Coordinates of C-alpha atoms in Angstrom, one line a residue:
Chain A
M1 CA 0.0 -27.6 -1.2
S2 CA 3.3 -25.9 0.3
T3 CA 1.3 -24.4 2.9
G4 CA 0.3 -27.7 4.1
L5 CA -3.1 -27.0 3.8
T6 CA -5.7 -29.9 3.5
Y7 CA -7.8 -28.4 0.7
H8 CA -11.5 -29.4 0.6
T9 CA -13.3 -29.3 -2.8
Y10 CA -16.2 -26.9 -2.6
D11 CA -19.4 -27.4 -4.2
T12 CA -18.6 -24.7 -6.6
D13 CA -22.0 -24.8 -8.6
H14 CA -23.6 -23.6 -5.4
M15 CA -20.7 -21.5 -4.2
T16 CA -19.3 -18.3 -6.0
P17 CA -15.7 -17.4 -6.1
A18 CA -15.9 -14.8 -3.6
E19 CA -17.6 -17.2 -1.0
I20 CA -15.0 -20.0 -2.0
Y21 CA -12.4 -17.5 -1.0
G22 CA -14.2 -16.6 2.2
H23 CA -13.7 -20.3 3.1
V24 CA -10.3 -20.8 1.6
L25 CA -9.2 -17.9 3.7
A26 CA -11.0 -19.1 7.1
E27 CA -9.4 -22.7 6.5
L28 CA -6.1 -21.0 6.1
G29 CA -6.3 -18.9 9.0
E30 CA -6.5 -22.2 11.1
E31 CA -3.1 -23.2 10.0
R32 CA -1.6 -19.7 9.6
E33 CA -1.8 -17.6 12.9
D34 CA 0.1 -14.8 11.1
I35 CA -3.1 -14.2 8.9
V36 CA -5.3 -11.0 9.8
G37 CA -8.3 -10.0 7.8
L38 CA -9.5 -6.5 7.1
T39 CA -12.2 -4.9 5.2
A40 CA -14.0 -1.4 5.2
D41 CA -17.9 -2.5 5.7
L42 CA -17.9 -5.1 3.0
A43 CA -17.4 -8.2 5.0
K44 CA -20.7 -9.8 4.0
S45 CA -20.2 -8.6 0.2
T46 CA -16.5 -10.0 -0.2
K47 CA -16.9 -12.8 2.2
I48 CA -13.9 -12.1 4.1
G49 CA -16.5 -12.3 6.9
K50 CA -16.2 -16.0 6.9
F51 CA -12.8 -15.6 8.0
G52 CA -13.8 -12.8 10.5
N53 CA -16.6 -14.9 12.1
K54 CA -14.1 -17.6 12.9
F55 CA -11.5 -15.4 14.0
P56 CA -13.0 -12.2 15.5
E57 CA -9.6 -11.4 17.3
R58 CA -7.7 -11.4 14.0
F59 CA -10.3 -9.2 12.0
F60 CA -10.8 -5.6 11.4
N61 CA -13.7 -4.0 10.1
V62 CA -12.5 -0.3 9.9
G63 CA -15.8 1.0 8.6
I64 CA -16.2 3.0 5.7
A65 CA -12.5 4.2 5.3
E66 CA -10.3 2.5 2.6
Q67 CA -7.4 4.8 3.3
N68 CA -7.1 3.8 6.7
L69 CA -7.9 0.1 5.6
F70 CA -4.7 -0.2 3.7
G71 CA -2.6 1.8 5.9
M72 CA -3.8 -0.1 9.0
A73 CA -2.9 -3.4 6.8
A74 CA 0.6 -2.0 6.3
G75 CA 1.0 -1.6 9.7
L76 CA -0.2 -5.0 10.6
A77 CA 2.2 -6.3 7.9
L78 CA 5.0 -4.4 9.6
A79 CA 4.3 -5.7 12.8
G80 CA 4.9 -9.4 11.2
F81 CA 1.4 -10.4 10.3
T82 CA 0.0 -11.3 6.8
P83 CA -2.9 -9.1 5.9
F84 CA -5.6 -10.1 3.5
V85 CA -7.6 -7.0 2.5
S86 CA -11.1 -7.1 1.0
T87 CA -13.1 -4.4 -0.7
F88 CA -14.4 -3.6 -4.2
A89 CA -11.8 -3.4 -6.9
V90 CA -12.7 0.2 -7.6
F91 CA -12.1 1.1 -3.8
A92 CA -8.7 -0.9 -3.5
S93 CA -7.2 0.3 -6.9
L94 CA -8.5 3.8 -7.0
R95 CA -10.0 5.3 -3.7
A96 CA -7.0 3.9 -1.7
G97 CA -4.5 3.4 -4.7
E98 CA -1.8 5.5 -3.2
Q99 CA -1.7 3.7 0.1
V100 CA -1.7 0.4 -1.9
R101 CA 1.4 1.8 -4.0
T102 CA 3.3 3.9 -1.2
D103 CA 2.2 1.9 2.1
I104 CA 2.4 -1.5 0.7
C105 CA 4.3 -2.0 -2.6
Y106 CA 6.9 0.5 -2.0
M107 CA 7.5 -1.0 1.6
K108 CA 7.3 -4.6 -0.3
L109 CA 4.9 -5.8 2.4
N110 CA 3.4 -9.1 2.5
C111 CA -0.1 -8.1 2.0
K112 CA -3.0 -10.0 -0.3
I113 CA -5.4 -7.6 -1.6
I114 CA -8.6 -9.9 -2.9
A115 CA -10.8 -7.2 -4.6
T116 CA -14.4 -8.2 -5.5
H117 CA -17.0 -6.7 -7.8
S118 CA -14.3 -6.0 -10.5
G119 CA -14.9 -5.3 -13.9
I120 CA -18.6 -4.9 -15.0
S121 CA -19.6 -7.6 -12.7
F122 CA -21.9 -5.2 -10.8
G123 CA -23.7 -4.4 -13.7
Q124 CA -26.6 -2.6 -12.6
A125 CA -24.8 -0.6 -9.8
G126 CA -23.4 1.5 -12.5
S127 CA -19.8 3.1 -13.2
T128 CA -19.6 4.3 -9.6
H129 CA -19.2 0.5 -8.6
H130 CA -17.9 -1.0 -12.0
C131 CA -13.9 -1.0 -12.1
N132 CA -12.4 -1.5 -15.3
E133 CA -9.2 0.3 -14.4
D134 CA -7.8 -1.7 -11.6
L135 CA -5.7 -4.0 -13.6
G136 CA -3.9 -0.9 -15.2
V137 CA -3.3 0.6 -12.0
M138 CA -2.2 -2.4 -10.1
R139 CA 0.0 -3.3 -12.8
T140 CA 2.0 -0.3 -12.9
F141 CA 3.0 -0.5 -8.9
P142 CA 6.4 -2.1 -8.5
N143 CA 6.5 -5.3 -6.7
M144 CA 2.9 -6.1 -7.1
T145 CA 1.7 -9.4 -8.6
V146 CA -1.8 -9.4 -10.4
I147 CA -4.2 -12.3 -10.7
A148 CA -7.5 -12.3 -12.4
P149 CA -8.9 -15.8 -11.6
A150 CA -11.3 -17.3 -14.1
D151 CA -13.7 -19.2 -11.5
G152 CA -14.0 -20.4 -8.0
Y153 CA -11.5 -23.1 -8.0
E154 CA -8.8 -20.8 -9.6
T155 CA -9.7 -18.3 -6.8
A156 CA -9.0 -20.7 -3.9
N157 CA -5.6 -21.8 -5.9
A158 CA -4.5 -18.1 -6.4
V159 CA -5.3 -17.4 -2.7
I160 CA -3.4 -20.2 -1.5
A161 CA -0.6 -19.4 -3.8
S162 CA -0.5 -16.0 -2.8
L163 CA 0.4 -17.0 0.6
D164 CA 3.9 -18.3 -0.1
R165 CA 4.5 -15.5 -2.5
P166 CA 6.6 -12.9 -0.8
G167 CA 5.2 -9.6 -1.1
P168 CA 2.0 -7.8 -2.1
V169 CA -0.5 -9.8 -4.4
Y170 CA -3.7 -8.2 -6.1
I171 CA -6.4 -10.8 -6.8
R172 CA -9.4 -9.4 -8.5
I173 CA -12.7 -11.4 -8.7
G174 CA -16.3 -10.4 -9.7
R175 CA -19.5 -9.9 -7.7
G176 CA -20.0 -13.7 -7.4
F177 CA -22.5 -15.1 -10.0
E178 CA -19.5 -16.3 -12.0
Q179 CA -19.7 -19.7 -13.6
T180 CA -17.2 -22.6 -13.0
V181 CA -14.7 -23.2 -16.0
Y182 CA -12.8 -26.0 -14.1
E183 CA -14.2 -29.3 -12.5
S184 CA -11.4 -29.2 -9.7
A185 CA -8.9 -27.1 -8.2
D186 CA -6.4 -29.8 -9.6
Y187 CA -5.2 -28.5 -12.8
G188 CA -1.6 -27.2 -12.1
F189 CA -2.1 -23.6 -11.3
E190 CA 1.1 -21.4 -11.0
I191 CA 1.3 -17.8 -10.6
G192 CA 2.8 -16.4 -14.0
K193 CA 2.0 -19.3 -16.1
A194 CA -1.0 -19.2 -18.4
V195 CA -3.4 -22.4 -18.7
T196 CA -3.9 -24.0 -22.1
M197 CA -7.7 -24.5 -22.2
H198 CA -8.0 -25.3 -25.6
E199 CA -5.6 -26.3 -28.4
G200 CA -5.8 -24.6 -31.5
S201 CA -3.4 -23.5 -34.5
D202 CA -5.4 -20.8 -36.2
I203 CA -6.0 -18.3 -33.8
T204 CA -5.4 -17.5 -30.1
V205 CA -7.9 -16.0 -27.5
M206 CA -6.1 -15.0 -24.4
A207 CA -8.7 -14.4 -21.6
I208 CA -9.1 -13.5 -17.8
G209 CA -12.0 -14.1 -15.4
P210 CA -15.3 -14.9 -16.8
C211 CA -14.3 -14.5 -20.4
V212 CA -12.1 -17.5 -20.1
L213 CA -15.4 -19.5 -19.9
H214 CA -16.9 -17.6 -22.8
A215 CA -13.6 -18.1 -24.9
L216 CA -13.8 -22.0 -24.2
E217 CA -17.5 -22.1 -25.3
A218 CA -16.6 -20.0 -28.6
A219 CA -13.7 -22.2 -29.4
K220 CA -15.5 -25.3 -29.2
R221 CA -18.4 -24.1 -31.1
L222 CA -16.0 -22.8 -33.7
K223 CA -14.4 -26.2 -33.9
E224 CA -17.4 -27.4 -35.2
Q225 CA -16.9 -25.1 -38.4
D226 CA -13.3 -26.5 -38.6
I227 CA -11.7 -23.4 -36.9
S228 CA -9.0 -24.3 -34.8
V229 CA -8.7 -22.0 -31.8
R230 CA -6.2 -21.9 -28.9
V231 CA -7.7 -20.7 -25.7
L232 CA -5.2 -19.5 -23.0
N233 CA -6.3 -18.7 -19.4
M234 CA -3.9 -15.7 -18.5
H235 CA -5.0 -15.6 -15.0
T236 CA -1.6 -13.8 -13.8
I237 CA -1.4 -10.3 -15.8
K238 CA 1.6 -9.5 -14.0
P239 CA 4.1 -11.4 -14.4
I240 CA 2.6 -11.9 -17.9
D241 CA 3.4 -15.2 -19.2
K242 CA 5.9 -14.2 -22.0
E243 CA 6.5 -17.9 -23.1
A244 CA 2.8 -18.4 -23.8
V245 CA 2.2 -15.1 -25.7
F246 CA 5.6 -15.9 -27.8
A247 CA 4.4 -19.3 -28.8
A248 CA 1.1 -17.8 -29.6
V249 CA 2.8 -15.6 -32.0
N250 CA 4.5 -18.2 -33.8
D251 CA 2.1 -20.7 -33.8
T252 CA -1.0 -18.5 -34.8
R253 CA 0.1 -15.1 -35.4
K254 CA -3.4 -14.0 -34.8
I255 CA -4.2 -13.3 -31.0
I256 CA -7.3 -11.6 -29.4
T257 CA -7.6 -10.9 -25.9
V258 CA -10.8 -10.5 -23.9
E259 CA -11.1 -8.8 -20.5
P260 CA -13.8 -7.3 -18.3
H261 CA -11.7 -4.5 -18.2
N262 CA -10.6 -1.0 -20.2
I263 CA -8.8 -2.1 -23.2
Y264 CA -6.0 0.1 -22.1
G265 CA -3.8 -1.0 -19.1
G266 CA -4.9 -4.6 -18.5
L267 CA -4.6 -8.0 -20.3
G268 CA -4.7 -6.7 -23.8
T269 CA -2.3 -3.9 -23.1
A270 CA 0.2 -6.3 -21.4
V271 CA -0.1 -8.9 -23.9
A272 CA 0.6 -5.9 -27.0
E273 CA 3.9 -5.0 -24.8
T274 CA 5.0 -8.3 -24.8
I275 CA 4.4 -9.2 -28.6
T276 CA 5.8 -5.7 -29.7
E277 CA 8.9 -6.4 -27.4
G278 CA 9.4 -9.8 -28.9
G279 CA 9.8 -8.3 -32.2
K280 CA 7.8 -10.6 -34.3
S281 CA 4.7 -9.4 -36.1
C282 CA 1.1 -10.5 -35.2
A283 CA -2.5 -9.4 -35.6
L284 CA -3.9 -8.5 -32.3
K285 CA -7.4 -7.4 -31.4
R286 CA -8.4 -6.4 -27.8
L287 CA -12.1 -7.1 -26.9
G288 CA -12.9 -5.3 -23.6
L289 CA -14.5 -1.8 -22.8
Q290 CA -13.6 0.3 -25.6
D291 CA -12.2 3.1 -23.4
E292 CA -15.8 4.1 -22.0
F293 CA -17.9 3.8 -18.9
A294 CA -20.2 0.9 -19.0
I295 CA -23.9 1.1 -19.6
V296 CA -26.0 -0.1 -16.9
G297 CA -27.8 -3.5 -16.9
Y298 CA -27.7 -7.0 -16.0
T299 CA -24.0 -8.4 -15.9
D300 CA -24.7 -11.2 -18.6
D301 CA -26.2 -8.5 -20.8
L302 CA -23.3 -6.0 -20.5
Y303 CA -21.0 -9.0 -21.3
S304 CA -23.0 -9.4 -24.6
Y305 CA -23.3 -5.7 -25.2
Y306 CA -19.4 -5.4 -24.9
K307 CA -18.8 -8.6 -26.8
L308 CA -17.0 -10.2 -24.3
D309 CA -19.4 -13.5 -24.3
D310 CA -19.4 -16.6 -26.7
N311 CA -21.1 -14.7 -29.7
G312 CA -18.7 -11.6 -29.2
I313 CA -15.6 -13.7 -29.0
M314 CA -16.9 -16.0 -32.0
E315 CA -17.5 -12.6 -34.2
A316 CA -14.0 -11.3 -33.4
V317 CA -12.5 -14.6 -34.4
S318 CA -14.2 -14.5 -37.6
D319 CA -13.3 -11.0 -38.4
M320 CA -9.9 -11.8 -37.6
L321 CA -9.4 -14.8 -39.7
G322 CA -10.9 -12.7 -42.6
L323 CA -7.9 -10.4 -42.3
E324 CA -4.9 -10.8 -44.4
V325 CA -1.9 -11.3 -42.4
E326 CA 1.3 -11.5 -44.3
E327 CA 3.0 -15.1 -43.8
D328 CA 6.6 -15.0 -43.5
E329 CA 8.6 -18.1 -42.7
D330 CA 11.8 -16.3 -42.1
W331 CA 11.1 -14.1 -39.1
E332 CA 14.9 -13.4 -38.3
D333 CA 14.8 -10.2 -40.3
E334 CA 11.7 -8.8 -38.4
I335 CA 13.5 -8.0 -35.3
Chain B
M1 CA 8.5 10.3 36.9
P2 CA 9.6 13.8 35.6
L3 CA 12.7 14.3 33.8
T4 CA 15.7 15.4 36.2
E5 CA 17.7 18.3 35.6
Q6 CA 20.6 16.1 34.5
E7 CA 18.4 14.4 32.2
I8 CA 16.9 17.6 30.7
A9 CA 20.6 18.8 30.5
F10 CA 21.6 15.7 28.5
L11 CA 18.8 16.0 26.1
K12 CA 19.7 19.9 25.5
E13 CA 22.9 18.8 24.6
K14 CA 21.8 16.3 22.2
A15 CA 19.2 18.6 20.6
W16 CA 21.9 21.3 20.0
L17 CA 24.2 18.6 18.3
I18 CA 21.2 17.4 16.1
R19 CA 20.0 20.9 15.3
R20 CA 23.6 21.4 14.1
N21 CA 23.8 18.3 12.2
T22 CA 20.5 19.1 10.5
V23 CA 21.5 22.3 8.9
K24 CA 24.8 20.6 7.9
T25 CA 22.8 17.9 6.3
M26 CA 21.1 20.9 4.4
L27 CA 24.2 22.0 3.2
W28 CA 25.5 18.6 2.0
A29 CA 22.0 17.8 0.5
G30 CA 22.0 21.1 -1.3
G31 CA 18.7 21.9 0.5
G32 CA 16.0 20.4 2.7
H33 CA 12.9 20.9 4.7
A34 CA 14.7 23.3 7.2
G35 CA 11.2 24.4 8.9
G36 CA 9.6 21.1 9.9
G37 CA 13.1 19.5 10.2
L38 CA 13.8 21.8 13.1
S39 CA 10.5 22.2 14.6
Q40 CA 10.2 18.3 15.6
T41 CA 13.7 17.9 16.8
D42 CA 12.8 18.3 20.6
I43 CA 9.9 15.8 20.1
L44 CA 12.3 12.9 18.3
V45 CA 15.4 13.7 20.9
A46 CA 13.2 13.3 23.9
L47 CA 11.9 9.8 22.5
Y48 CA 15.3 8.5 21.0
Y49 CA 17.6 9.8 24.0
H50 CA 15.3 8.9 26.6
Y51 CA 12.1 7.3 26.3
L52 CA 12.1 4.6 23.4
K53 CA 13.2 0.6 24.0
I54 CA 15.4 0.7 21.1
D55 CA 18.8 -1.2 20.0
P56 CA 20.7 0.6 17.2
K57 CA 23.0 -2.6 16.7
N58 CA 19.8 -4.5 16.2
P59 CA 17.3 -2.3 14.2
D60 CA 14.9 -5.2 13.6
W61 CA 14.8 -6.3 17.3
E62 CA 11.0 -7.3 17.5
D63 CA 10.3 -6.0 20.8
R64 CA 11.7 -2.4 20.1
D65 CA 9.5 0.7 20.2
R66 CA 8.3 1.8 16.9
V67 CA 8.3 5.4 15.5
I68 CA 6.7 6.6 12.5
L69 CA 7.6 10.1 11.4
S70 CA 4.2 10.6 9.5
K71 CA 5.4 13.9 8.5
G72 CA 8.0 12.3 6.2
H73 CA 9.4 15.4 4.9
G74 CA 11.1 15.7 8.4
G75 CA 13.6 13.1 6.9
I76 CA 16.3 15.8 7.2
G77 CA 16.1 16.3 10.9
F78 CA 15.4 12.5 11.8
A79 CA 18.4 11.0 10.1
P80 CA 21.0 12.8 12.0
I81 CA 19.3 11.2 15.0
L82 CA 19.7 7.8 13.5
G83 CA 23.1 8.6 12.5
D84 CA 24.5 9.8 16.0
L85 CA 22.8 6.8 17.8
G86 CA 24.9 4.5 15.3
Y87 CA 22.0 2.9 13.3
F88 CA 24.7 3.8 10.3
D89 CA 27.7 5.6 9.7
E90 CA 27.1 9.3 10.2
E91 CA 29.3 10.2 7.4
M92 CA 26.6 8.9 5.1
L93 CA 24.8 11.9 5.7
K94 CA 27.1 13.8 3.5
E95 CA 25.5 12.0 0.5
F96 CA 21.9 13.0 1.7
N97 CA 20.1 13.5 -1.5
H98 CA 22.5 12.7 -3.7
T99 CA 21.8 10.7 -6.9
G100 CA 22.0 7.0 -5.9
S101 CA 22.1 7.8 -1.9
P102 CA 20.2 5.8 0.5
F103 CA 19.0 8.9 1.7
G104 CA 16.2 10.8 0.1
M105 CA 14.4 13.8 1.6
H106 CA 11.5 11.1 2.8
L107 CA 13.5 8.4 4.3
D108 CA 13.0 4.8 3.0
M109 CA 12.9 2.0 5.6
R110 CA 14.3 -0.4 3.0
Q111 CA 17.2 2.0 2.7
V112 CA 18.0 3.5 5.8
P113 CA 18.4 1.4 9.1
G114 CA 16.3 2.6 11.9
V115 CA 13.5 3.8 9.9
D116 CA 10.1 1.8 10.9
A117 CA 8.1 2.9 7.9
S118 CA 8.5 4.6 4.7
T119 CA 6.8 8.0 4.8
G120 CA 6.3 11.3 2.8
S121 CA 3.1 11.4 1.4
L122 CA 1.0 13.0 4.2
G123 CA -1.6 11.3 5.9
H124 CA -0.1 7.8 5.6
G125 CA 1.8 7.5 8.8
L126 CA -1.1 7.3 11.4
P127 CA -3.1 4.6 9.7
I128 CA 0.1 2.4 9.7
A129 CA 0.6 3.4 13.3
V130 CA -2.9 2.1 14.3
G131 CA -1.8 -1.2 12.5
M132 CA 1.2 -1.7 14.3
A133 CA -0.2 -1.0 17.6
L134 CA -2.8 -3.3 16.9
G135 CA -0.1 -5.8 15.9
A136 CA 1.5 -5.3 19.2
R137 CA -1.8 -6.3 21.1
L138 CA -2.3 -9.3 19.0
K139 CA 1.4 -10.4 19.6
K140 CA 0.8 -9.6 23.3
K141 CA 4.0 -7.5 23.1
S142 CA 4.7 -4.5 25.2
W143 CA 6.3 -2.2 22.4
R144 CA 4.9 1.2 22.1
V145 CA 4.4 2.9 18.7
Y146 CA 4.9 6.8 18.3
C147 CA 3.6 8.6 15.6
I148 CA 4.8 12.2 14.7
I149 CA 2.3 14.2 12.6
G150 CA 2.6 17.8 10.8
D151 CA -0.1 20.0 11.8
G152 CA -0.9 20.7 8.1
E153 CA -1.0 17.0 7.7
C154 CA -4.1 17.1 10.0
H155 CA -6.1 18.6 6.7
E156 CA -5.7 15.0 5.4
G157 CA -9.0 12.8 5.8
S158 CA -7.1 9.8 6.2
I159 CA -5.7 11.2 9.4
W160 CA -9.1 11.3 10.9
E161 CA -10.0 7.9 9.5
A162 CA -7.0 6.7 11.6
A163 CA -7.9 8.8 14.5
M164 CA -11.4 7.4 14.5
S165 CA -10.1 3.7 14.6
A166 CA -7.4 4.4 16.9
A167 CA -9.9 5.1 19.6
H168 CA -12.6 2.7 18.6
Y169 CA -9.9 -0.2 19.0
K170 CA -8.6 1.7 22.1
V171 CA -4.9 1.5 21.1
D172 CA -3.5 2.7 24.4
N173 CA -0.1 1.7 23.3
L174 CA -0.2 4.3 20.5
T175 CA 1.1 7.8 21.2
A176 CA 0.7 10.7 18.6
F177 CA 2.5 13.9 18.6
I178 CA 1.4 16.7 16.4
D179 CA 4.3 19.1 15.6
R180 CA 2.0 22.1 15.6
N181 CA 4.4 24.6 14.0
K182 CA 1.5 26.4 12.6
H183 CA 2.7 26.7 9.0
C184 CA 1.9 24.5 5.9
I185 CA 3.8 25.3 2.4
D186 CA 1.4 27.8 1.3
G187 CA 1.3 29.7 4.5
P188 CA -0.5 29.5 8.0
T189 CA -2.5 26.5 8.7
E190 CA -5.6 28.9 10.0
N191 CA -5.3 30.7 6.8
I192 CA -5.0 28.0 4.6
M193 CA -7.7 25.5 6.2
S194 CA -8.2 26.4 9.6
L195 CA -7.3 23.4 12.2
E196 CA -8.6 25.0 15.5
P197 CA -10.0 24.0 17.7
L198 CA -7.8 21.3 17.4
K199 CA -7.4 19.7 20.8
E200 CA -11.2 19.6 20.7
K201 CA -11.3 17.7 17.5
W202 CA -9.0 15.1 18.9
I203 CA -11.1 14.7 22.3
S204 CA -14.2 14.3 20.4
F205 CA -12.5 11.7 18.3
G206 CA -12.1 9.6 21.6
W207 CA -8.5 10.5 22.2
H208 CA -6.9 11.8 25.5
A209 CA -5.3 14.9 24.2
L210 CA -2.6 17.2 25.8
E211 CA -1.2 20.3 24.7
I212 CA 2.4 21.3 25.5
D213 CA 5.2 23.7 24.6
G214 CA 7.0 21.4 21.9
H215 CA 10.6 22.8 22.7
D216 CA 10.5 22.2 26.7
F217 CA 11.8 18.9 27.5
A218 CA 10.3 18.8 30.9
E219 CA 6.7 19.3 29.4
I220 CA 7.4 16.7 26.6
G221 CA 8.5 14.4 29.4
N222 CA 5.6 14.9 31.4
A223 CA 3.4 14.4 28.4
I224 CA 5.1 11.1 27.3
E225 CA 4.8 9.9 31.0
E226 CA 1.1 10.8 31.1
A227 CA 0.6 9.0 27.9
L228 CA 2.3 5.8 29.3
Q229 CA -0.1 5.8 32.3
T230 CA -3.1 6.2 30.0
S231 CA -5.1 3.3 29.3
G232 CA -8.2 2.4 27.4
R233 CA -7.6 5.2 24.7
P234 CA -4.6 6.5 22.4
T235 CA -2.9 9.9 23.7
V236 CA -2.4 12.8 21.4
I237 CA 0.4 15.3 22.6
I238 CA -0.3 18.8 20.4
A239 CA 3.2 20.2 20.5
H240 CA 3.3 23.9 20.0
T241 CA 6.6 24.5 18.1
I242 CA 8.3 27.0 15.8
K243 CA 9.0 26.3 12.3
G244 CA 12.8 26.4 12.1
K245 CA 13.3 26.5 15.7
G246 CA 17.0 27.6 16.4
V247 CA 17.9 29.1 13.2
D248 CA 17.0 32.9 13.9
Y249 CA 16.6 33.8 10.1
M250 CA 14.4 30.6 9.4
E251 CA 12.1 30.8 12.8
D252 CA 8.5 31.2 11.8
D253 CA 8.8 31.9 8.2
P254 CA 7.0 29.8 5.8
A255 CA 9.5 30.2 3.1
W256 CA 11.9 28.3 4.9
H257 CA 9.5 25.1 4.5
Y258 CA 12.3 24.1 2.1
G259 CA 15.4 26.0 1.5
G260 CA 19.0 25.8 0.6
I261 CA 21.8 27.3 2.2
D262 CA 25.4 28.2 1.0
S263 CA 28.6 28.0 3.6
D264 CA 27.6 31.5 4.8
G265 CA 24.2 30.5 5.5
L266 CA 25.3 27.4 7.4
E267 CA 27.7 29.7 9.3
K268 CA 25.1 31.9 10.4
A269 CA 22.6 28.9 11.1
L270 CA 25.2 27.2 13.4
E271 CA 25.9 30.5 15.6
S272 CA 22.3 31.1 16.0
I273 CA 22.0 27.5 17.2
D274 CA 25.0 28.0 19.4
R275 CA 23.4 31.1 20.8
M276 CA 20.1 29.4 21.5
Y277 CA 22.0 26.9 23.6
G278 CA 24.5 29.6 25.5
K279 CA 27.4 28.1 23.5
A280 CA 28.5 31.3 21.6

C-alpha cells in the first residue's frame, strides 16, 4: 500500500465490514497522525469507536447533531487534518447533505465519510433508518468519490485507498451482517475499476454491496444450466468504470444492475447514463427498490422480497434472456 | 490593553474607506447585500487592521488567525478589506458578481485569497469554526478563530449544535461575533422568530457572553481583549449594529438587505458616509 501500512488479514468470518473498518482505521491512525475521527453518537454502531478508543484525543463524538458533525469535520480538514466521519447513511446523505455538499465537497476538503446501515441493511428499523437515496445524492456532489464495497475485505481496501485520494470520499456499507465475497484483500482493488467476479458472454450482471455475492452465486447456478453470466463488482459508483460498461455492452448486449438502493440515482442510473452516452444499444434491467419505501423485515427477507438475492437475480436473467434483442454487427450506424 | 485614541482614529479611517469601497463595489456588482455588508464593517475592521495575526503576502501561513464569515452574504463588505490589505489586486473588485469573476456574493475560499472558508448558506460557519479551533489545539498552535454570525442566522439549529459543542470542548481560542442588526430578510428578527433573550441563551449554552455597541471601536477592542483573556470557554460578543450603517437612506431599512444602486445612489451613499466621518 502506498500508505506504507502493514495490513493484517482479519478473520472476516467473524468480523463485519464495519468492524473491519474500525480496525483498519485504528491501524491507519498509528501511521498517520493527521487522521481524526468524528461521529454523532454512533461510535459503537459504526465501529469508528475502535479508532476512538485508541486515539481519544483525536476522536470527537459530537452527540446527536449531524450538521455540526460534518461542519466540524470541514473545520478540522481546513486545519490540516484528514477527518474520517461515520454515521448512518441516511443521516450523512440527507440530514447533513447540505453540509457534506457545501462544507466538504465545495471546498474540496480531504474528508472521508464511512456511512453504515445503508440500503435496507437495517431492515427491521423501517424506512426512517433505511437509506436507498445516498448514492443518488452523493453522486451529484462535484468532487465526491462514491464507493459501495462488496464485503469487509473490500471495505478495508476502500478505506485505505481513500486516504491517498485527494478530496472527499463517500464509502457506504451495511449494518454489519454481510457475508464475505473475497477470500483475501489481495485481488487488486482500485478506485474506479470494476472487478470481474465471474466471466460470461450471454449477459452481464453489475452489482454493488451484498448484491455482488448474490450475483456471483446466481452466475454459478446459471452456469449449470449453460447460461454464461458475467458478474462485475461495480464498487465505485463515481467515477463509474466506463470501460467495463462499454465492454459489457459490446460483449453481452444485455445488462442487469443490482443494488440495495432506489433504482433512481444509484448504480442502475449511472450505468444507464454511461450506456446511453456510449451510443450503442443494449437491454438494461435495474434491480433495486422500485421507487418505493421498503417494507419492514429481516434484511435477508427484504433482499428476497425485492429480488436482490440469488433467486431474484436468476429470475431477472431468465426474463432478459427471453427478450428479443436486435443483433446487429455493424454498430457504427447506431451512434 | 484598551485601544489608544490613535489606534481608534486609524480604525475609523479604515472603516470610512471600507464603507466607501463597499458601496462602490455594490455599483460595480450591480447590487449587493448592503444592509449586512455595512453593519459588520467595524467588527471586521477591528479584527483585520488591529487584532489578527495575518500575512496578506502569505494567505496560507499556517500560524495565521482565521476568520469565518458565517454570514457569508456579507462578502461584499468583506472583499474590500481583503483587497485593501493586498490579498489581491483591488481593481478586481470591479468584477464583483460578473460572469466568470472569482467574486460572487458569497466568497469562495478556492477563488479569493484570504478567505478561510467558503460560506453563504447560513448556519454553516460556526460548526466549521469549532472544528478549526479544535484543530489548533490538536496541533498545539496558538492561532485563534473568529466567527462572524448574523443575528437572523441564529435561527438555524446548526448554530446551537455548534454552540453546544464549542462549550463542551472548551475551545477558548474561538471567539464569535453576532452582528445584531435586528433584521432578517422578511423583517425584524423579533417579529419573524424572536431571538431574545439572546445573551442569556448563549450563557446557558456555556459561553462567556458580552454585549457591546458594534460600531464603537473602544467597545469592540475591549470585548476582543476580554475574549483573549477568557480561558476554559468560548466567548460570544453580541454586537449591536445598524443594518446599512453609514448610508442614511439604507440604515435600519430591511428593504436594503439586498439592493442595487445607480451612480446617483452611489453619490448619495458616499456623501452620507463622508458625513458620518466628518469628511463632508
